Amino acid sequence: MWRADNYDAPTPVGYSLDTTAWWSGDLAHQLSVGDSEATPVNQAAKAWETWRAEIAEIGGRSPLIHFQDVTDNRIDISGGHPGGLARFLARSPTLLGNLIRDDVARRPAHKAALRLVDHALELHHTRGLDTIALGIGLVEWKHEGVDYAGPLLMRPVRLRRRGNDVEITLKRARVRLNPGLQRAFAEQLQITLDAAAFVALTDDGGAFKPNAALDRLRNLTAHRGDVAVSARLVISSFGEVYQALLDDAKDLDHPILDALGGNAHAREAVRGSRVPVELTNPDDRAADEDRFVVESDPEQDAIVATILGGNSLVIRVTPGAGGTQTLVNALGALVSANKRALVVSPRPASLQEISARLAEAGLGGLAASVEAPGTGMITAISRNEKTKKPHLNDVDAALERLRKVILLYREALTKKDQQLGVSALECFTRLGNLSLLPKPPETTARLDETALVSLSSGLGQAAELLARAAELGEFTYGPGDTPWYGVSFANLEDAQKSQERARRLHSDGLPRLAELMQAVIAQTPLPQAKTVGQMGIFVHLLVDMRDSIDRFQPRVFDRPVTELIKATGPKEMSRGVPALQRRRLIALAKEYVRPGVRVGDLHGSLIKIQQQREVWNRFVDTGHPPTLPGGLGEAHAAYQHVEADLAELDRVLGTTEPGLRLADMTIQDLYEFLGKLVEESEILHGLERRQEVADHLANWHLQPLVDDLATRHVAGERVAAELELAWWRGALETILQKEEALLGSDIAVLERLEADFRLVDEAHTAGNAQRLAWQLAERWSLGLMDWPEEASALKKILKNQTATVPRLISLAPHLATALSPVWLASPYNVHHLPDTLRFDAVFVVDAGSLRTSEALGALRRARAVVVMGDPVTQAPTPFEVGLRLDRTVPERDLDVWHEESLMADLTGLVPSLALTRSYRPSGDDVAALVNRSFYSGQQESVPWAGSFLGHPSVVLDVVDDGHGLPDATTGTVESVDNEVALATQHVIDHARSRPNESLMVITASALHATRVHEAVVTAVAALPDLHAFFAQDSTEPFTVLTLEQARAVTRDRVIFSLGYGRTPHGRVLSDLGPLSLPGGERLLAVAFTRARRHVRVISCVGVEELRDERLPPTTKALGDVLHRVLSPPLGFDNRQEHDPLLVDLARRLEALGMHVELNYKGKIPLAARHGGYCIAVDTDVSLMGMSVREGLRLRPSALARSGWHYVRAHAVELFSAPDQVARRIGTLVGLVDAEPVATPQRDVRGDDGE
């Protein structure tokens, strides 16, 4: 039973083995010609025969039966040294010099060995074929006048260079009968050879002795005189490709093959079978739907979604564009959906990279190799047994939560406020622009919300009004310049009246009052008055006391009269006072009244007297009784006049509030203030015009700004900028207060939020692989319970190391599929897959280097076909498995051959997509060169920090005295001594200075490749300190290859040594070998795309010589490319408007001593360097068009891989704390101490922080 919590539904029994063609109901195969007796013929049948004919030519003449037994083609160890042979047959690495110790015999053997090594490397790298083998026993015969020869038995051998020698190792694989010989004997001689019997005859008690097998064949052919069997041990390239492919191509009845073969109905059916796919924005994708097991960019997302929809597809992949990670994600998605896939490539490096990427993601063994299925199965079992169920719900929830907050923040940055009509990002940009003006505005005025809203649509009009006000002199005087500032008059007459009043006060009123009051006060114990207000108090006090003394005796002021007040008051007030005492107090009060004076309101008069007494005592603390001075009346009258004038001025000046009145000023300050009012001022001229403008400005609520402009006397041409600053800053403050999604412009919160997202997103991606691993582990566990017999059979197969694909599929079909739902194969071994095994998707990688006929075995097993390749560097080329002296190279045109590739055939039949983002950390100059020269500018790449530091990534060395003699046969000048020496020297220099980087020398000349390799070996022999670099076991060892051999090989650094020179007379020949042949530009593209980091070009021919119009176009193409090396474009067109906040930051960084470039290569908003450090700065604006994952995690990672130190600067931080950002960058490069230093910041909420 399947558990309820299992991730997937069970695989139906027999699903992995199809007994009928799944396309049998397809209309493309139900052909009718309108005649019931006629036999329908598929229109593609003619193409089938053409493909089969092409297959028969693959690999050339089979060395299994057409072996050329000549010295250059093989290493004959039949007469080898016994000690060396014993070591060799014991599977120990053995040098050729130990096998063949005779100098005369060793020389041709060494030559043949080097030829075999080169041949083996080319076949392995470009075809995935390992054909070097030990031929045991040589059989020669004739049939129908044709001579045949081949080994009887074979055993795989590995050859590798070891210094000046060649190391030979017998592989662990068992001896096998030559299948070509077995087949030929059966067909030609009607002799059946039992492979197992012949192999068994070589085993003599565990020792290998082939004589019995040779004798057995001699006995079987003794009746024929045309068969010779000799006891020989020869090492050569033994193998064949075509026969197995022909056997596998018997049934080509398949919709896609029919369409490729020209069946019109099938072509329409394939074109119409495309399933529409809805692409989801990564930011909108739910976490449980985002199941990529490795990183993925938008181009790759679209491709994976299309593949998962069941579509066939052509994918154009430029160098380094992430084809492997796209494929790995597609495989993960298919396997998660319980589907099977087959990946086919002629290049082992491509398949190995896929396996390595899966293993790196924790999915080792997900894909099993057809060549060694047991290894993948064991890895998968180990993974399944160790996998634990991941708990990722919290991670997924956190991912969605953090992503949502970040998206809301992004949205809030660009969201326009409904009332103001602008966004926060616009505010930052405009404020940044203002700060970059030659004289930036400096206003600190704050506009209220009413002003901000009203100005949102009338900012220009308000600016014109301000400019008009400035023209009228409104800002010539400020509050500190004249007391008339800000005073409004109805007309000029009112202004003149007010100034005349001030003049009267200043010249007469105030001085006279002060003089009179001083004389009056001097007659009393009162202190001299400090303000006009105090004068008023004293005048009124003395006048009131004078009135009281006129009616009462002066002694009434001697003591408090509170008891008298109670007694004379209403009954309620005197309640509690005995009546007798009350009458006595009333009588006493009347005694204070002067004789003859009648007081109508005695109670009220006593209250006034008590108040006057209290005021007197407040100012006179000596106990002196009140006295009445002379001149009081005149002083009183003068005060009344001054008081009236000051009150009117208070009204005009708006100082009527207590504490602000003129009467509250000290006499001296008041006198000086009146003096300023009296002074002539331009502010009082043109009042009517200014008042009209002022009224309009008041309607805009701009008084705070007007006051600030007047205070600073801002010129008219600058008032518009000041208004913009006040409005945009106010708008920003308002938006920040309203938008909660902006997180209060808290930089620390933003940084923490993005850091948390990166951590969670990394955990999510890793968790996707863990989830898939658990899903596979569950399938495996359930499979063990459901199919125990298969489990036992599988265990036995793996334990005995006898795993082959047919055995695995026949004995454990369900468990094999559960373990490895993906198979990796070469087009030359895909036939090992059972004919009934079908795949939901077949991926043909490097499809540009395969003809359709070579991929038939993969295509016919596919429900959907996805081909991936580089349309520029890849083209199918013929090859030969065996070495032959009479090999004829067909006249070739790589362009024509590319048009015959599987990739070209499928283009137009199924949809095409492209991967154009290169992730190689290659230099900008080599990336730009390749992009312009070969990919029409369609390739995108991340700038390399080394290029920003000035390190070239493509260098041209023209060899001095690059002359040589033309070859007598070819007429070409190949492998000039000076070029060999220079290439060798660069190889030695690399080994010394960059031993951790891989290196390869490539050349257009096979002769030059041999000579350079020999020269390097000779040089290294005398340099023991460099042996480790050249002799170490590495996945990318040093090698020297021709351009054809290098198609599938990459290294960190490449030396492209042309290999052709000039004649002794300095003449340049038009023949540059393969580069001069039609389609040679493709090989030229190979030369410049094999390096991940650096290309050095060595040429004996000058650039301009190669650009001679008389040369063939393919030769001239090399000159054009080299001309671009010497004359790169001036640079990226950087005329677009820069982010003002970054311009400001750039100025600060330059002030620190850094070199800064804005919008570097159009890819980095701000790039800075100092002391070998390169800084890449991203802002909110630069990341806005990317998904959250790409902007916050993938892009920083890509920049870091290219050597950049990444800095994320938020817009709010660039605006409010640019110095802090600059110091952070300065600290990274060592220009600023790491200790935090307080720096002034611009508060986006205002100077007061509100």
mmCIF file with all atom_site columns, N, CA and C in Angstrom, residues 986-1026:
data_model
loop_
_atom_site.group_PDB
_atom_site.id
_atom_site.type_symbol
_atom_site.label_atom_id
_atom_site.label_alt_id
_atom_site.label_comp_id
_atom_site.label_asym_id
_atom_site.label_entity_id
_atom_site.label_seq_id
_atom_site.pdbx_PDB_ins_code
_atom_site.Cartn_x
_atom_site.Cartn_y
_atom_site.Cartn_z
_atom_site.occupancy
_atom_site.B_iso_or_equiv
_atom_site.pdbx_formal_charge
_atom_site.auth_seq_id
_atom_site.auth_comp_id
_atom_site.auth_asym_id
_atom_site.auth_atom_id
_atom_site.pdbx_PDB_model_num
ATOM 1   N N  . HIS A 1 986  ? 55.591 31.194 -22.530 1.00 0.00 ? 986  HIS A N  1
ATOM 2   C CA . HIS A 1 986  ? 54.363 31.599 -21.849 1.00 0.00 ? 986  HIS A CA 1
ATOM 3   C C  . HIS A 1 986  ? 53.796 30.450 -21.011 1.00 0.00 ? 986  HIS A C  1
ATOM 4   N N  . VAL A 1 987  ? 53.932 29.228 -21.498 1.00 0.00 ? 987  VAL A N  1
ATOM 5   C CA . VAL A 1 987  ? 53.472 28.073 -20.716 1.00 0.00 ? 987  VAL A CA 1
ATOM 6   C C  . VAL A 1 987  ? 54.285 27.963 -19.423 1.00 0.00 ? 987  VAL A C  1
ATOM 7   N N  . ILE A 1 988  ? 55.587 28.104 -19.516 1.00 0.00 ? 988  ILE A N  1
ATOM 8   C CA . ILE A 1 988  ? 56.449 28.021 -18.330 1.00 0.00 ? 988  ILE A CA 1
ATOM 9   C C  . ILE A 1 988  ? 56.127 29.155 -17.362 1.00 0.00 ? 988  ILE A C  1
ATOM 10  N N  . ASP A 1 989  ? 55.917 30.361 -17.900 1.00 0.00 ? 989  ASP A N  1
ATOM 11  C CA . ASP A 1 989  ? 55.579 31.508 -17.044 1.00 0.00 ? 989  ASP A CA 1
ATOM 12  C C  . ASP A 1 989  ? 54.272 31.265 -16.309 1.00 0.00 ? 989  ASP A C  1
ATOM 13  N N  . HIS A 1 990  ? 53.315 30.678 -16.995 1.00 0.00 ? 990  HIS A N  1
ATOM 14  C CA . HIS A 1 990  ? 52.036 30.380 -16.347 1.00 0.00 ? 990  HIS A CA 1
ATOM 15  C C  . HIS A 1 990  ? 52.228 29.376 -15.217 1.00 0.00 ? 990  HIS A C  1
ATOM 16  N N  . ALA A 1 991  ? 52.970 28.327 -15.470 1.00 0.00 ? 991  ALA A N  1
ATOM 17  C CA . ALA A 1 991  ? 53.186 27.302 -14.442 1.00 0.00 ? 991  ALA A CA 1
ATOM 18  C C  . ALA A 1 991  ? 53.842 27.898 -13.201 1.00 0.00 ? 991  ALA A C  1
ATOM 19  N N  . ARG A 1 992  ? 54.676 28.904 -13.402 1.00 0.00 ? 992  ARG A N  1
ATOM 20  C CA . ARG A 1 992  ? 55.345 29.532 -12.256 1.00 0.00 ? 992  ARG A CA 1
ATOM 21  C C  . ARG A 1 992  ? 54.420 30.498 -11.514 1.00 0.00 ? 992  ARG A C  1
ATOM 22  N N  . SER A 1 993  ? 53.716 31.310 -12.257 1.00 0.00 ? 993  SER A N  1
ATOM 23  C CA . SER A 1 993  ? 52.967 32.409 -11.636 1.00 0.00 ? 993  SER A CA 1
ATOM 24  C C  . SER A 1 993  ? 51.523 32.064 -11.310 1.00 0.00 ? 993  SER A C  1
ATOM 25  N N  . ARG A 1 994  ? 50.929 31.108 -12.030 1.00 0.00 ? 994  ARG A N  1
ATOM 26  C CA . ARG A 1 994  ? 49.509 30.789 -11.802 1.00 0.00 ? 994  ARG A CA 1
ATOM 27  C C  . ARG A 1 994  ? 49.300 29.277 -11.776 1.00 0.00 ? 994  ARG A C  1
ATOM 28  N N  . PRO A 1 995  ? 49.949 28.596 -10.870 1.00 0.00 ? 995  PRO A N  1
ATOM 29  C CA . PRO A 1 995  ? 49.815 27.129 -10.858 1.00 0.00 ? 995  PRO A CA 1
ATOM 30  C C  . PRO A 1 995  ? 48.426 26.646 -10.490 1.00 0.00 ? 995  PRO A C  1
ATOM 31  N N  . ASN A 1 996  ? 47.607 27.525 -9.886  1.00 0.00 ? 996  ASN A N  1
ATOM 32  C CA . ASN A 1 996  ? 46.260 27.108 -9.474  1.00 0.00 ? 996  ASN A CA 1
ATOM 33  C C  . ASN A 1 996  ? 45.221 27.300 -10.571 1.00 0.00 ? 996  ASN A C  1
ATOM 34  N N  . GLU A 1 997  ? 45.641 27.844 -11.724 1.00 0.00 ? 997  GLU A N  1
ATOM 35  C CA . GLU A 1 997  ? 44.718 28.039 -12.831 1.00 0.00 ? 997  GLU A CA 1
ATOM 36  C C  . GLU A 1 997  ? 45.093 27.068 -13.956 1.00 0.00 ? 997  GLU A C  1
ATOM 37  N N  . SER A 1 998  ? 44.079 26.471 -14.559 1.00 0.00 ? 998  SER A N  1
ATOM 38  C CA . SER A 1 998  ? 44.336 25.509 -15.629 1.00 0.00 ? 998  SER A CA 1
ATOM 39  C C  . SER A 1 998  ? 44.716 26.232 -16.917 1.00 0.00 ? 998  SER A C  1
ATOM 40  N N  . LEU A 1 999  ? 45.455 25.518 -17.772 1.00 0.00 ? 999  LEU A N  1
ATOM 41  C CA . LEU A 1 999  ? 45.989 26.129 -18.990 1.00 0.00 ? 999  LEU A CA 1
ATOM 42  C C  . LEU A 1 999  ? 45.889 25.156 -20.153 1.00 0.00 ? 999  LEU A C  1
ATOM 43  N N  . MET A 1 1000 ? 45.679 25.720 -21.331 1.00 0.00 ? 1000 MET A N  1
ATOM 44  C CA . MET A 1 1000 ? 45.644 24.927 -22.549 1.00 0.00 ? 1000 MET A CA 1
ATOM 45  C C  . MET A 1 1000 ? 46.227 25.769 -23.679 1.00 0.00 ? 1000 MET A C  1
ATOM 46  N N  . VAL A 1 1001 ? 46.987 25.109 -24.540 1.00 0.00 ? 1001 VAL A N  1
ATOM 47  C CA . VAL A 1 1001 ? 47.463 25.756 -25.764 1.00 0.00 ? 1001 VAL A CA 1
ATOM 48  C C  . VAL A 1 1001 ? 46.664 25.182 -26.919 1.00 0.00 ? 1001 VAL A C  1
ATOM 49  N N  . ILE A 1 1002 ? 46.087 26.047 -27.727 1.00 0.00 ? 1002 ILE A N  1
ATOM 50  C CA . ILE A 1 1002 ? 45.356 25.588 -28.904 1.00 0.00 ? 1002 ILE A CA 1
ATOM 51  C C  . ILE A 1 1002 ? 45.958 26.252 -30.125 1.00 0.00 ? 1002 ILE A C  1
ATOM 52  N N  . THR A 1 1003 ? 45.868 25.573 -31.243 1.00 0.00 ? 1003 THR A N  1
ATOM 53  C CA . THR A 1 1003 ? 46.476 26.068 -32.469 1.00 0.00 ? 1003 THR A CA 1
ATOM 54  C C  . THR A 1 1003 ? 45.720 25.539 -33.677 1.00 0.00 ? 1003 THR A C  1
ATOM 55  N N  . ALA A 1 1004 ? 45.866 26.246 -34.770 1.00 0.00 ? 1004 ALA A N  1
ATOM 56  C CA . ALA A 1 1004 ? 45.223 25.797 -36.010 1.00 0.00 ? 1004 ALA A CA 1
ATOM 57  C C  . ALA A 1 1004 ? 46.043 24.733 -36.717 1.00 0.00 ? 1004 ALA A C  1
ATOM 58  N N  . SER A 1 1005 ? 47.287 24.521 -36.284 1.00 0.00 ? 1005 SER A N  1
ATOM 59  C CA . SER A 1 1005 ? 48.200 23.595 -36.969 1.00 0.00 ? 1005 SER A CA 1
ATOM 60  C C  . SER A 1 1005 ? 48.473 22.370 -36.106 1.00 0.00 ? 1005 SER A C  1
ATOM 61  N N  . ALA A 1 1006 ? 48.205 21.189 -36.651 1.00 0.00 ? 1006 ALA A N  1
ATOM 62  C CA . ALA A 1 1006 ? 48.502 19.957 -35.916 1.00 0.00 ? 1006 ALA A CA 1
ATOM 63  C C  . ALA A 1 1006 ? 50.002 19.805 -35.708 1.00 0.00 ? 1006 ALA A C  1
ATOM 64  N N  . LEU A 1 1007 ? 50.785 20.201 -36.702 1.00 0.00 ? 1007 LEU A N  1
ATOM 65  C CA . LEU A 1 1007 ? 52.240 20.124 -36.560 1.00 0.00 ? 1007 LEU A CA 1
ATOM 66  C C  . LEU A 1 1007 ? 52.704 21.036 -35.419 1.00 0.00 ? 1007 LEU A C  1
ATOM 67  N N  . HIS A 1 1008 ? 52.155 22.216 -35.376 1.00 0.00 ? 1008 HIS A N  1
ATOM 68  C CA . HIS A 1 1008 ? 52.541 23.173 -34.333 1.00 0.00 ? 1008 HIS A CA 1
ATOM 69  C C  . HIS A 1 1008 ? 52.151 22.638 -32.950 1.00 0.00 ? 1008 HIS A C  1
ATOM 70  N N  . ALA A 1 1009 ? 50.999 21.992 -32.848 1.00 0.00 ? 1009 ALA A N  1
ATOM 71  C CA . ALA A 1 1009 ? 50.587 21.422 -31.573 1.00 0.00 ? 1009 ALA A CA 1
ATOM 72  C C  . ALA A 1 1009 ? 51.609 20.398 -31.086 1.00 0.00 ? 1009 ALA A C  1
ATOM 73  N N  . THR A 1 1010 ? 52.054 19.556 -31.998 1.00 0.00 ? 1010 THR A N  1
ATOM 74  C CA . THR A 1 1010 ? 53.045 18.539 -31.630 1.00 0.00 ? 1010 THR A CA 1
ATOM 75  C C  . THR A 1 1010 ? 54.354 19.186 -31.200 1.00 0.00 ? 1010 THR A C  1
ATOM 76  N N  . ARG A 1 1011 ? 54.817 20.164 -31.958 1.00 0.00 ? 1011 ARG A N  1
ATOM 77  C CA . ARG A 1 1011 ? 56.095 20.794 -31.656 1.00 0.00 ? 1011 ARG A CA 1
ATOM 78  C C  . ARG A 1 1011 ? 56.041 21.571 -30.340 1.00 0.00 ? 1011 ARG A C  1
ATOM 79  N N  . VAL A 1 1012 ? 54.938 22.255 -30.092 1.00 0.00 ? 1012 VAL A N  1
ATOM 80  C CA . VAL A 1 1012 ? 54.825 22.998 -28.834 1.00 0.00 ? 1012 VAL A CA 1
ATOM 81  C C  . VAL A 1 1012 ? 54.828 22.036 -27.663 1.00 0.00 ? 1012 VAL A C  1
ATOM 82  N N  . HIS A 1 1013 ? 54.089 20.942 -27.788 1.00 0.00 ? 1013 HIS A N  1
ATOM 83  C CA . HIS A 1 1013 ? 54.055 19.975 -26.698 1.00 0.00 ? 1013 HIS A CA 1
ATOM 84  C C  . HIS A 1 1013 ? 55.447 19.406 -26.440 1.00 0.00 ? 1013 HIS A C  1
ATOM 85  N N  . GLU A 1 1014 ? 56.144 19.060 -27.498 1.00 0.00 ? 1014 GLU A N  1
ATOM 86  C CA . GLU A 1 1014 ? 57.494 18.506 -27.328 1.00 0.00 ? 1014 GLU A CA 1
ATOM 87  C C  . GLU A 1 1014 ? 58.425 19.540 -26.701 1.00 0.00 ? 1014 GLU A C  1
ATOM 88  N N  . ALA A 1 1015 ? 58.290 20.792 -27.100 1.00 0.00 ? 1015 ALA A N  1
ATOM 89  C CA . ALA A 1 1015 ? 59.130 21.849 -26.545 1.00 0.00 ? 1015 ALA A CA 1
ATOM 90  C C  . ALA A 1 1015 ? 58.841 22.065 -25.063 1.00 0.00 ? 1015 ALA A C  1
ATOM 91  N N  . VAL A 1 1016 ? 57.571 22.004 -24.699 1.00 0.00 ? 1016 VAL A N  1
ATOM 92  C CA . VAL A 1 1016 ? 57.206 22.164 -23.287 1.00 0.00 ? 1016 VAL A CA 1
ATOM 93  C C  . VAL A 1 1016 ? 57.767 21.006 -22.466 1.00 0.00 ? 1016 VAL A C  1
ATOM 94  N N  . VAL A 1 1017 ? 57.631 19.780 -22.983 1.00 0.00 ? 1017 VAL A N  1
ATOM 95  C CA . VAL A 1 1017 ? 58.163 18.602 -22.274 1.00 0.00 ? 1017 VAL A CA 1
ATOM 96  C C  . VAL A 1 1017 ? 59.668 18.740 -22.060 1.00 0.00 ? 1017 VAL A C  1
ATOM 97  N N  . THR A 1 1018 ? 60.364 19.169 -23.101 1.00 0.00 ? 1018 THR A N  1
ATOM 98  C CA . THR A 1 1018 ? 61.816 19.329 -22.994 1.00 0.00 ? 1018 THR A CA 1
ATOM 99  C C  . THR A 1 1018 ? 62.171 20.404 -21.968 1.00 0.00 ? 1018 THR A C  1
ATOM 100 N N  . ALA A 1 1019 ? 61.445 21.521 -21.984 1.00 0.00 ? 1019 ALA A N  1
ATOM 101 C CA . ALA A 1 1019 ? 61.742 22.606 -21.054 1.00 0.00 ? 1019 ALA A CA 1
ATOM 102 C C  . ALA A 1 1019 ? 61.447 22.200 -19.621 1.00 0.00 ? 1019 ALA A C  1
ATOM 103 N N  . VAL A 1 1020 ? 60.343 21.502 -19.410 1.00 0.00 ? 1020 VAL A N  1
ATOM 104 C CA . VAL A 1 1020 ? 59.948 21.115 -18.056 1.00 0.00 ? 1020 VAL A CA 1
ATOM 105 C C  . VAL A 1 1020 ? 60.898 20.073 -17.486 1.00 0.00 ? 1020 VAL A C  1
ATOM 106 N N  . ALA A 1 1021 ? 61.478 19.260 -18.342 1.00 0.00 ? 1021 ALA A N  1
ATOM 107 C CA . ALA A 1 1021 ? 62.410 18.232 -17.860 1.00 0.00 ? 1021 ALA A CA 1
ATOM 108 C C  . ALA A 1 1021 ? 63.568 18.857 -17.102 1.00 0.00 ? 1021 ALA A C  1
ATOM 109 N N  . ALA A 1 1022 ? 63.950 20.076 -17.485 1.00 0.00 ? 1022 ALA A N  1
ATOM 110 C CA . ALA A 1 1022 ? 65.055 20.754 -16.815 1.00 0.00 ? 1022 ALA A CA 1
ATOM 111 C C  . ALA A 1 1022 ? 64.592 21.638 -15.667 1.00 0.00 ? 1022 ALA A C  1
ATOM 112 N N  . LEU A 1 1023 ? 63.299 21.610 -15.374 1.00 0.00 ? 1023 LEU A N  1
ATOM 113 C CA . LEU A 1 1023 ? 62.732 22.469 -14.312 1.00 0.00 ? 1023 LEU A CA 1
ATOM 114 C C  . LEU A 1 1023 ? 61.940 21.602 -13.335 1.00 0.00 ? 1023 LEU A C  1
ATOM 115 N N  . PRO A 1 1024 ? 62.608 20.917 -12.437 1.00 0.00 ? 1024 PRO A N  1
ATOM 116 C CA . PRO A 1 1024 ? 61.908 19.991 -11.534 1.00 0.00 ? 1024 PRO A CA 1
ATOM 117 C C  . PRO A 1 1024 ? 60.869 20.661 -10.653 1.00 0.00 ? 1024 PRO A C  1
ATOM 118 N N  . ASP A 1 1025 ? 61.043 21.953 -10.385 1.00 0.00 ? 1025 ASP A N  1
ATOM 119 C CA . ASP A 1 1025 ? 60.070 22.638 -9.530  1.00 0.00 ? 1025 ASP A CA 1
ATOM 120 C C  . ASP A 1 1025 ? 58.711 22.792 -10.218 1.00 0.00 ? 1025 ASP A C  1
ATOM 121 N N  . LEU A 1 1026 ? 58.661 22.577 -11.530 1.00 0.00 ? 1026 LEU A N  1
ATOM 122 C CA . LEU A 1 1026 ? 57.398 22.709 -12.258 1.00 0.00 ? 1026 LEU A CA 1
ATOM 123 C C  . LEU A 1 1026 ? 56.756 21.368 -12.586 1.00 0.00 ? 1026 LEU A C  1
#
